[in-house]
């Protein structure tokens, strides 16, 4: 299937996760994201638009995800990519450092469509924001700590076993396996 995304890090994780089930090929295309508080609505709408853009034949997945900071009432959430591009991870940490409660969650939704059926699969993981550590992963990984390690300090395999994306991909994998039985 095609993973429609501009983010290679997402593709690498999906490839590792779905290796036994299907090939995952990146289609590097910036689909239009609707503005919504619901990651599932953004992802489902994006998947259907991306399916056409990718040729309208092969099934596609898209992933809409974000960092939800408790002390900021969930901000930046669906606006995480914009905040990463404008402030950057160091500046986000500089703001978060002033909070007493630094708990945060990554939430994500993977949407699949084959042009007829569209399904969404959500996942989330709780953690705490810390000063940047580690060189792996992407995006906010260096400041997101889970059980003593930041996501940027983990292997892709370990991050997948814990992460919002890994959990969403696990649900997609189960659904695909059931469907193809
Ligand atoms: P596409 O929309 O092209 O797929 P994107 O990176 O813009 O790529 P999103 O719109 O879903 O993706 O924005 C998600 C934001 O949250 C973006 O800043 C990511 O870097 C960040 N993010 C999502 N998952 C993450 C993860 O597993 N680790 C670190 N940061 C993550």
mmCIF file of C-alpha atoms and ligand atoms in Angstrom:
data_model
loop_
_atom_site.group_PDB
_atom_site.id
_atom_site.type_symbol
_atom_site.label_atom_id
_atom_site.label_comp_id
_atom_site.label_asym_id
_atom_site.label_seq_id
_atom_site.Cartn_x
_atom_site.Cartn_y
_atom_site.Cartn_z
ATOM 1 C CA UNK A 1 0.000 0.000 0.000
ATOM 2 C CA UNK A 2 1.003 3.621 -0.310
ATOM 3 C CA UNK A 3 1.657 5.783 2.733
ATOM 4 C CA UNK A 4 0.811 9.326 1.693
ATOM 5 C CA UNK A 5 2.993 11.619 3.774
ATOM 6 C CA UNK A 6 5.812 14.125 3.577
ATOM 7 C CA UNK A 7 7.319 12.599 6.719
ATOM 8 C CA UNK A 8 9.836 9.815 6.118
ATOM 9 C CA UNK A 9 10.003 9.002 9.821
ATOM 10 C CA UNK A 10 6.357 7.902 9.773
ATOM 11 C CA UNK A 11 7.029 5.640 6.783
ATOM 12 C CA UNK A 12 10.006 3.974 8.389
ATOM 13 C CA UNK A 13 7.900 3.097 11.432
ATOM 14 C CA UNK A 14 5.009 1.755 9.351
ATOM 15 C CA UNK A 15 7.355 -0.278 7.166
ATOM 16 C CA UNK A 16 8.904 -1.920 10.183
ATOM 17 C CA UNK A 17 5.508 -2.596 11.734
ATOM 18 C CA UNK A 18 3.665 -3.916 8.696
ATOM 19 C CA UNK A 19 6.634 -5.769 7.129
ATOM 20 C CA UNK A 20 5.039 -9.197 7.419
ATOM 21 C CA UNK A 21 1.684 -8.069 6.083
ATOM 22 C CA UNK A 22 2.277 -5.668 3.222
ATOM 23 C CA UNK A 23 4.837 -3.470 1.514
ATOM 24 C CA UNK A 24 4.680 0.214 2.391
ATOM 25 C CA UNK A 25 5.737 2.676 -0.255
ATOM 26 C CA UNK A 26 5.944 6.395 0.452
ATOM 27 C CA UNK A 27 3.923 8.717 -1.769
ATOM 28 C CA UNK A 28 5.437 12.073 -0.895
ATOM 29 C CA UNK A 29 2.430 14.335 -1.214
ATOM 30 C CA UNK A 30 1.164 17.100 1.049
ATOM 31 C CA UNK A 31 -2.584 16.406 1.085
ATOM 32 C CA UNK A 32 -4.891 19.182 2.249
ATOM 33 C CA UNK A 33 -5.680 18.848 5.944
ATOM 34 C CA UNK A 34 -9.104 20.059 7.039
ATOM 35 C CA UNK A 35 -9.201 22.067 10.249
ATOM 36 C CA UNK A 36 -10.787 20.005 13.021
ATOM 37 C CA UNK A 37 -10.258 18.961 16.647
ATOM 38 C CA UNK A 38 -10.690 15.351 15.540
ATOM 39 C CA UNK A 39 -7.578 13.590 14.244
ATOM 40 C CA UNK A 40 -9.843 10.849 12.837
ATOM 41 C CA UNK A 41 -11.848 13.350 10.769
ATOM 42 C CA UNK A 42 -8.645 14.955 9.464
ATOM 43 C CA UNK A 43 -7.100 11.579 8.621
ATOM 44 C CA UNK A 44 -10.229 10.085 6.999
ATOM 45 C CA UNK A 45 -10.850 13.121 4.854
ATOM 46 C CA UNK A 46 -7.139 13.274 3.962
ATOM 47 C CA UNK A 47 -7.006 9.584 3.034
ATOM 48 C CA UNK A 48 -9.888 9.891 0.589
ATOM 49 C CA UNK A 49 -8.349 12.941 -1.094
ATOM 50 C CA UNK A 50 -4.897 11.339 -1.096
ATOM 51 C CA UNK A 51 -6.257 8.125 -2.648
ATOM 52 C CA UNK A 52 -7.285 10.050 -5.759
ATOM 53 C CA UNK A 53 -4.025 12.018 -5.822
ATOM 54 C CA UNK A 54 -2.038 8.781 -5.607
ATOM 55 C CA UNK A 55 -3.689 7.403 -8.740
ATOM 56 C CA UNK A 56 -6.964 6.006 -7.390
ATOM 57 C CA UNK A 57 -5.961 2.335 -7.562
ATOM 58 C CA UNK A 58 -3.734 1.119 -4.782
ATOM 59 C CA UNK A 59 -4.953 1.384 -1.151
ATOM 60 C CA UNK A 60 -3.462 4.271 0.806
ATOM 61 C CA UNK A 61 -2.930 5.171 4.427
ATOM 62 C CA UNK A 62 -2.378 8.586 5.957
ATOM 63 C CA UNK A 63 -1.432 9.381 9.543
ATOM 64 C CA UNK A 64 -2.499 12.495 11.389
ATOM 65 C CA UNK A 65 -0.898 12.884 14.754
ATOM 66 C CA UNK A 66 0.170 15.397 17.345
ATOM 67 C CA UNK A 67 1.504 16.221 20.762
ATOM 68 C CA UNK A 68 -1.119 17.108 23.375
ATOM 69 C CA UNK A 69 0.390 18.981 26.339
ATOM 70 C CA UNK A 70 -1.703 18.657 29.514
ATOM 71 C CA UNK A 71 -0.687 21.986 31.048
ATOM 72 C CA UNK A 72 -1.622 23.754 27.812
ATOM 73 C CA UNK A 73 -5.069 22.095 27.612
ATOM 74 C CA UNK A 74 -3.950 19.832 24.790
ATOM 75 C CA UNK A 75 -2.172 22.439 22.676
ATOM 76 C CA UNK A 76 -0.636 22.077 20.071
ATOM 77 C CA UNK A 77 -2.652 18.876 19.292
ATOM 78 C CA UNK A 78 -3.783 18.932 15.652
ATOM 79 C CA UNK A 79 -1.566 22.003 15.117
ATOM 80 C CA UNK A 80 1.647 20.220 16.142
ATOM 81 C CA UNK A 81 3.265 20.348 12.690
ATOM 82 C CA UNK A 82 2.662 24.107 12.481
ATOM 83 C CA UNK A 83 4.110 24.643 15.950
ATOM 84 C CA UNK A 84 7.126 22.478 15.131
ATOM 85 C CA UNK A 85 7.744 24.523 11.968
ATOM 86 C CA UNK A 86 7.267 27.896 13.645
ATOM 87 C CA UNK A 87 8.551 27.530 17.233
ATOM 88 C CA UNK A 88 10.555 24.331 16.934
ATOM 89 C CA UNK A 89 11.148 21.689 19.566
ATOM 90 C CA UNK A 90 13.667 23.739 21.628
ATOM 91 C CA UNK A 91 11.200 26.616 21.996
ATOM 92 C CA UNK A 92 8.366 24.278 22.904
ATOM 93 C CA UNK A 93 10.596 22.854 25.625
ATOM 94 C CA UNK A 94 11.448 26.416 26.801
ATOM 95 C CA UNK A 95 7.707 27.069 27.279
ATOM 96 C CA UNK A 96 6.936 23.691 28.844
ATOM 97 C CA UNK A 97 9.822 24.001 31.306
ATOM 98 C CA UNK A 98 7.890 26.791 33.064
ATOM 99 C CA UNK A 99 5.021 24.378 33.866
ATOM 100 C CA UNK A 100 4.769 22.342 37.072
ATOM 101 C CA UNK A 101 2.845 19.604 35.321
ATOM 102 C CA UNK A 102 4.747 18.476 32.225
ATOM 103 C CA UNK A 103 2.616 15.491 31.317
ATOM 104 C CA UNK A 104 1.754 15.096 27.647
ATOM 105 C CA UNK A 105 0.385 12.546 25.224
ATOM 106 C CA UNK A 106 1.051 11.709 21.629
ATOM 107 C CA UNK A 107 -2.160 10.871 19.839
ATOM 108 C CA UNK A 108 -2.439 9.657 16.299
ATOM 109 C CA UNK A 109 -4.889 8.336 13.788
ATOM 110 C CA UNK A 110 -4.054 6.179 10.789
ATOM 111 C CA UNK A 111 -6.725 6.232 8.096
ATOM 112 C CA UNK A 112 -6.890 3.538 5.419
ATOM 113 C CA UNK A 113 -8.900 3.642 2.240
ATOM 114 C CA UNK A 114 -9.124 1.464 -0.846
ATOM 115 C CA UNK A 115 -11.527 3.855 -2.516
ATOM 116 C CA UNK A 116 -14.585 1.962 -1.281
ATOM 117 C CA UNK A 117 -13.979 1.382 2.398
ATOM 118 C CA UNK A 118 -12.399 3.941 4.710
ATOM 119 C CA UNK A 119 -11.400 2.942 8.242
ATOM 120 C CA UNK A 120 -9.614 4.863 10.997
ATOM 121 C CA UNK A 121 -7.396 3.454 13.744
ATOM 122 C CA UNK A 122 -6.363 5.535 16.747
ATOM 123 C CA UNK A 123 -3.559 5.207 19.242
ATOM 124 C CA UNK A 124 -2.122 7.247 22.083
ATOM 125 C CA UNK A 125 0.705 7.145 24.574
ATOM 126 C CA UNK A 126 1.249 9.101 27.782
ATOM 127 C CA UNK A 127 4.587 10.572 28.764
ATOM 128 C CA UNK A 128 6.360 13.525 30.257
ATOM 129 C CA UNK A 129 8.162 16.351 28.511
ATOM 130 C CA UNK A 130 11.851 16.726 29.362
ATOM 131 C CA UNK A 131 14.926 18.615 28.121
ATOM 132 C CA UNK A 132 15.892 17.200 24.685
ATOM 133 C CA UNK A 133 17.799 13.883 24.701
ATOM 134 C CA UNK A 134 18.615 11.387 21.953
ATOM 135 C CA UNK A 135 19.162 11.444 18.220
ATOM 136 C CA UNK A 136 16.669 8.886 16.869
ATOM 137 C CA UNK A 137 13.094 9.333 15.697
ATOM 138 C CA UNK A 138 11.762 12.666 14.503
ATOM 139 C CA UNK A 139 9.726 15.694 15.514
ATOM 140 C CA UNK A 140 9.056 15.967 19.234
ATOM 141 C CA UNK A 141 10.731 12.636 20.063
ATOM 142 C CA UNK A 142 13.761 14.193 21.880
ATOM 143 C CA UNK A 143 11.506 15.884 24.493
ATOM 144 C CA UNK A 144 8.974 13.060 24.985
ATOM 145 C CA UNK A 145 9.950 10.686 27.772
ATOM 146 C CA UNK A 146 8.181 7.403 28.458
ATOM 147 C CA UNK A 147 9.340 5.073 31.261
ATOM 148 C CA UNK A 148 12.703 6.800 31.663
ATOM 149 C CA UNK A 149 13.727 7.101 28.015
ATOM 150 C CA UNK A 150 12.872 9.671 25.372
ATOM 151 C CA UNK A 151 11.459 8.339 22.107
ATOM 152 C CA UNK A 152 14.618 9.707 20.433
ATOM 153 C CA UNK A 153 16.700 7.390 22.637
ATOM 154 C CA UNK A 154 14.772 4.276 21.568
ATOM 155 C CA UNK A 155 15.180 2.010 18.539
ATOM 156 C CA UNK A 156 12.358 2.186 15.986
ATOM 157 C CA UNK A 157 11.233 -1.234 17.177
ATOM 158 C CA UNK A 158 10.995 -0.129 20.796
ATOM 159 C CA UNK A 159 9.251 3.129 19.941
ATOM 160 C CA UNK A 160 6.748 1.193 17.789
ATOM 161 C CA UNK A 161 5.965 -1.146 20.667
ATOM 162 C CA UNK A 162 4.909 1.824 22.805
ATOM 163 C CA UNK A 163 3.939 4.681 20.550
ATOM 164 C CA UNK A 164 0.640 6.139 19.410
ATOM 165 C CA UNK A 165 1.544 5.209 15.825
ATOM 166 C CA UNK A 166 2.535 1.670 16.770
ATOM 167 C CA UNK A 167 -0.805 1.209 18.555
ATOM 168 C CA UNK A 168 -2.771 2.573 15.613
ATOM 169 C CA UNK A 169 -0.771 0.425 13.169
ATOM 170 C CA UNK A 170 -1.404 -2.642 15.341
ATOM 171 C CA UNK A 171 -5.153 -2.075 14.982
ATOM 172 C CA UNK A 172 -4.774 -1.594 11.234
ATOM 173 C CA UNK A 173 -2.720 -4.807 10.992
ATOM 174 C CA UNK A 174 -5.404 -6.774 12.909
ATOM 175 C CA UNK A 175 -8.132 -5.354 10.722
ATOM 176 C CA UNK A 176 -6.257 -6.193 7.499
ATOM 177 C CA UNK A 177 -5.486 -9.704 8.723
ATOM 178 C CA UNK A 178 -9.152 -10.350 9.675
ATOM 179 C CA UNK A 179 -10.406 -8.935 6.417
ATOM 180 C CA UNK A 180 -8.040 -11.051 4.293
ATOM 181 C CA UNK A 181 -8.806 -14.315 6.093
HETATM 182 P P1 LIG B 1 2.284 14.560 6.908
HETATM 183 O O1 LIG B 1 1.101 15.415 7.308
HETATM 184 O O2 LIG B 1 2.809 14.855 5.528
HETATM 185 O O3 LIG B 1 2.046 13.075 7.127
HETATM 186 P P2 LIG B 1 3.572 15.855 9.186
HETATM 187 O O4 LIG B 1 4.896 15.618 9.845
HETATM 188 O O5 LIG B 1 3.191 17.247 8.811
HETATM 189 O O6 LIG B 1 3.524 14.898 7.897
HETATM 190 P P3 LIG B 1 1.187 15.761 10.884
HETATM 191 O O7 LIG B 1 0.453 16.761 10.072
HETATM 192 O O8 LIG B 1 0.450 14.537 11.357
HETATM 193 O O9 LIG B 1 2.466 15.200 10.103
HETATM 194 O O10 LIG B 1 1.820 16.503 12.115
HETATM 195 C C1 LIG B 1 2.267 15.792 13.195
HETATM 196 C C2 LIG B 1 3.205 16.640 14.018
HETATM 197 O O11 LIG B 1 3.457 15.925 15.224
HETATM 198 C C3 LIG B 1 4.548 16.862 13.331
HETATM 199 O O12 LIG B 1 5.141 18.038 13.832
HETATM 200 C C4 LIG B 1 5.324 15.622 13.797
HETATM 201 O O13 LIG B 1 6.722 15.843 13.787
HETATM 202 C C5 LIG B 1 4.775 15.426 15.198
HETATM 203 N N1 LIG B 1 4.733 13.989 15.497
HETATM 204 C C6 LIG B 1 3.803 13.093 15.077
HETATM 205 N N2 LIG B 1 4.146 11.857 15.452
HETATM 206 C C7 LIG B 1 5.310 11.992 16.098
HETATM 207 C C8 LIG B 1 6.187 11.066 16.688
HETATM 208 O O14 LIG B 1 5.952 9.755 16.650
HETATM 209 N N3 LIG B 1 7.294 11.528 17.257
HETATM 210 C C9 LIG B 1 7.575 12.845 17.277
HETATM 211 N N4 LIG B 1 6.816 13.777 16.729
HETATM 212 C C10 LIG B 1 5.684 13.355 16.141
#
